[in-house]
Short mmCIF file of C-alpha atoms in Angstrom, two decimals:
data_model
loop_
_atom_site.label_atom_id
_atom_site.label_comp_id
_atom_site.label_asym_id
_atom_site.label_seq_id
_atom_site.Cartn_x
_atom_site.Cartn_y
_atom_site.Cartn_z
CA UNK A 45 0.00 0.00 0.00
CA UNK A 46 1.36 3.41 -0.96
CA UNK A 47 0.57 5.46 2.15
CA UNK A 48 1.45 8.72 0.41
CA UNK A 49 -1.83 8.49 -1.49
CA UNK A 50 -3.89 8.18 1.68
CA UNK A 51 -3.75 11.37 3.73
CA UNK A 52 -5.39 9.80 6.79
CA UNK A 53 -2.35 7.63 7.55
CA UNK A 54 0.89 8.90 9.10
CA UNK A 55 4.38 7.70 8.16
CA UNK A 56 3.95 4.68 10.44
CA UNK A 57 0.71 3.63 8.76
CA UNK A 58 -1.43 4.70 11.71
CA UNK A 59 -4.74 6.48 11.21
CA UNK A 60 -4.68 10.17 12.11
CA UNK A 61 -6.66 13.33 11.52
CA UNK A 62 -5.08 15.43 8.77
CA UNK A 63 -3.55 18.73 9.93
CA UNK A 64 -5.39 21.52 8.11
CA UNK A 65 -3.96 24.32 10.26
CA UNK A 66 -1.79 25.87 7.54
CA UNK A 67 -4.34 25.53 4.73
CA UNK A 68 -5.92 28.76 3.44
CA UNK A 69 -9.59 29.50 3.97
CA UNK A 70 -11.50 29.21 0.69
CA UNK A 71 -15.09 28.89 -0.42
CA UNK A 72 -15.99 25.20 -0.61
CA UNK A 73 -18.88 23.54 -2.40
CA UNK A 74 -19.93 19.92 -2.74
CA UNK A 75 -22.91 18.37 -4.48
CA UNK A 76 -23.93 14.75 -3.92
CA UNK A 77 -26.88 12.69 -5.03
CA UNK A 78 -28.51 9.33 -4.50
CA UNK A 79 -31.75 7.50 -5.23
CA UNK A 80 -34.28 5.34 -3.52
CA UNK A 81 -36.25 2.84 -5.63
CA UNK A 82 -39.62 1.49 -4.51
CA UNK A 83 -42.92 -0.05 -5.51
CA UNK A 84 -45.65 1.95 -7.21
CA UNK A 85 -47.75 1.72 -4.05
CA UNK A 86 -45.04 3.34 -1.90
CA UNK A 87 -44.14 5.88 -4.60
CA UNK A 88 -47.75 6.99 -5.04
CA UNK A 89 -48.37 7.16 -1.27
CA UNK A 90 -45.29 9.34 -0.70
CA UNK A 91 -46.17 11.74 -3.51
CA UNK A 92 -49.82 11.93 -2.45
CA UNK A 93 -48.82 12.73 1.13
CA UNK A 94 -50.74 9.72 2.43
CA UNK A 95 -48.20 8.38 4.89
CA UNK A 96 -49.29 8.07 8.51
CA UNK A 97 -45.99 9.54 9.71
CA UNK A 98 -46.49 12.81 7.79
CA UNK A 99 -44.96 14.57 4.79
CA UNK A 100 -42.12 12.21 3.89
CA UNK A 101 -40.11 14.56 1.70
CA UNK A 102 -40.31 17.47 4.16
CA UNK A 103 -39.06 15.26 6.97
CA UNK A 104 -36.35 13.77 4.72
CA UNK A 105 -35.20 17.31 3.81
CA UNK A 106 -34.81 18.18 7.50
CA UNK A 107 -33.05 14.88 8.17
CA UNK A 108 -30.58 15.55 5.33
CA UNK A 109 -29.77 18.97 6.74
CA UNK A 110 -29.36 17.57 10.25
CA UNK A 111 -27.29 14.65 8.94
CA UNK A 112 -24.82 16.97 7.23
CA UNK A 113 -24.30 18.86 10.48
CA UNK A 114 -23.51 15.59 12.30
CA UNK A 115 -20.90 14.30 9.83
CA UNK A 116 -17.85 14.77 12.03
CA UNK A 117 -19.57 12.76 14.78
CA UNK A 118 -20.22 9.87 12.40
CA UNK A 119 -17.00 9.75 10.34
CA UNK A 120 -14.06 9.32 12.74
CA UNK A 121 -11.39 11.40 10.97
CA UNK A 122 -13.68 14.06 9.50
CA UNK A 123 -13.11 17.61 10.73
CA UNK A 124 -16.04 19.51 12.23
CA UNK A 125 -16.74 22.39 9.87
CA UNK A 126 -18.98 25.39 9.70
CA UNK A 127 -21.54 24.85 6.96
CA UNK A 128 -22.80 28.13 5.51
CA UNK A 129 -25.65 26.73 3.39
CA UNK A 130 -27.37 23.45 2.55
CA UNK A 131 -29.79 22.98 -0.31
CA UNK A 132 -31.83 19.84 -0.94
CA UNK A 133 -33.75 18.94 -4.07
CA UNK A 134 -35.96 15.93 -4.70
CA UNK A 135 -36.57 14.67 -8.23
CA UNK A 136 -39.29 12.07 -8.63
CA UNK A 137 -39.27 9.67 -11.56
CA UNK A 138 -42.43 7.67 -12.22
CA UNK A 139 -40.81 5.54 -14.94
CA UNK A 140 -38.22 4.12 -12.51
CA UNK A 141 -40.36 4.53 -9.37
CA UNK A 142 -37.51 6.41 -7.72
CA UNK A 143 -36.85 9.56 -5.79
CA UNK A 144 -33.49 11.22 -6.28
CA UNK A 145 -32.08 13.47 -3.58
CA UNK A 146 -29.51 16.08 -4.59
CA UNK A 147 -27.72 17.90 -1.77
CA UNK A 148 -25.52 20.97 -2.11
CA UNK A 149 -23.35 22.01 0.84
CA UNK A 150 -21.39 25.26 1.07
CA UNK A 151 -18.70 26.26 3.54
CA UNK A 152 -15.94 28.80 3.93
CA UNK A 153 -13.06 26.97 5.50
CA UNK A 154 -9.87 24.94 5.33
CA UNK A 155 -11.36 21.60 4.30
CA UNK A 156 -14.02 20.44 1.90
CA UNK A 157 -17.68 19.61 2.41
CA UNK A 158 -17.83 16.43 0.33
CA UNK A 159 -18.45 14.19 3.33
CA UNK A 160 -21.21 16.48 4.58
CA UNK A 161 -23.00 16.36 1.20
CA UNK A 162 -22.65 12.57 1.00
CA UNK A 163 -23.82 12.09 4.59
CA UNK A 164 -26.80 14.39 4.03
CA UNK A 165 -27.79 12.42 0.94
CA UNK A 166 -27.54 9.09 2.77
CA UNK A 167 -29.50 10.27 5.81
CA UNK A 168 -32.21 11.88 3.68
CA UNK A 169 -32.73 8.68 1.70
CA UNK A 170 -32.67 6.54 4.85
CA UNK A 171 -35.38 8.78 6.29
CA UNK A 172 -37.58 8.15 3.26
CA UNK A 173 -37.05 4.42 3.83
CA UNK A 174 -37.90 4.74 7.53
CA UNK A 175 -41.08 6.67 6.86
CA UNK A 176 -42.33 4.36 4.08
CA UNK A 177 -41.20 0.96 5.37
CA UNK A 178 -44.70 0.22 6.67
CA UNK A 179 -45.82 0.06 3.03
CA UNK A 180 -42.69 -1.53 1.60
CA UNK A 181 -39.62 -3.01 3.22
CA UNK A 182 -37.92 -3.88 -0.09
CA UNK A 183 -36.99 -0.35 -1.11
CA UNK A 184 -33.44 -0.01 -2.42
CA UNK A 185 -31.10 2.90 -1.81
CA UNK A 186 -28.27 3.38 -4.25
CA UNK A 187 -26.29 5.47 -6.68
CA UNK A 188 -24.96 7.69 -3.87
CA UNK A 189 -22.07 9.67 -5.26
CA UNK A 190 -20.28 12.97 -5.33
CA UNK A 191 -21.26 15.01 -8.38
CA UNK A 192 -19.19 18.15 -7.87
CA UNK A 193 -16.64 19.67 -5.51
CA UNK A 194 -15.14 23.13 -5.71
CA UNK A 195 -12.57 25.01 -3.68
CA UNK A 196 -9.35 24.26 -1.95
CA UNK A 197 -6.00 23.21 -3.36
CA UNK A 198 -7.41 20.69 -5.83
CA UNK A 199 -9.90 23.19 -7.27
CA UNK A 200 -12.92 21.98 -9.18
CA UNK A 201 -13.79 18.33 -9.76
CA UNK A 202 -16.91 17.18 -11.55
CA UNK A 203 -18.26 13.68 -12.11
CA UNK A 204 -18.12 12.89 -15.79
CA UNK A 205 -19.44 9.35 -15.91
CA UNK A 206 -20.76 6.52 -13.82
CA UNK A 207 -18.52 3.62 -12.86
#
């Protein structure tokens, strides 16, 4: 293993939190997305607002926002950061019976917000599952990925294709 490629390992191969103290403060942006696939019954119930637990997408939006703010508690070597803005967008697709969640996180700091965007996406989709599992337990969550990151030393990166 070439440890130089993995910044979360020191020279002895031990896990450590990366020192960001000397890095400049820059505007940071990350966009992540993911999808949840379900039956027509669950899809229609969510869109019609007929779930006993309430408005699924509104609750999932709040969960995504809250999830992003908890990232450093969930990912051991992730720095706590100050998020300046979070945007969530749901795209429903009746042909695939899926709901896509796109999360944009912004921060002004010394480290990126990719993990916050990915965590928000995961938590938002898990919340949809939790709220609709009484109708369908076989829902599938997938396609969670980073779409865009901007800022910092590496500059802009954008997803160009799926794996």
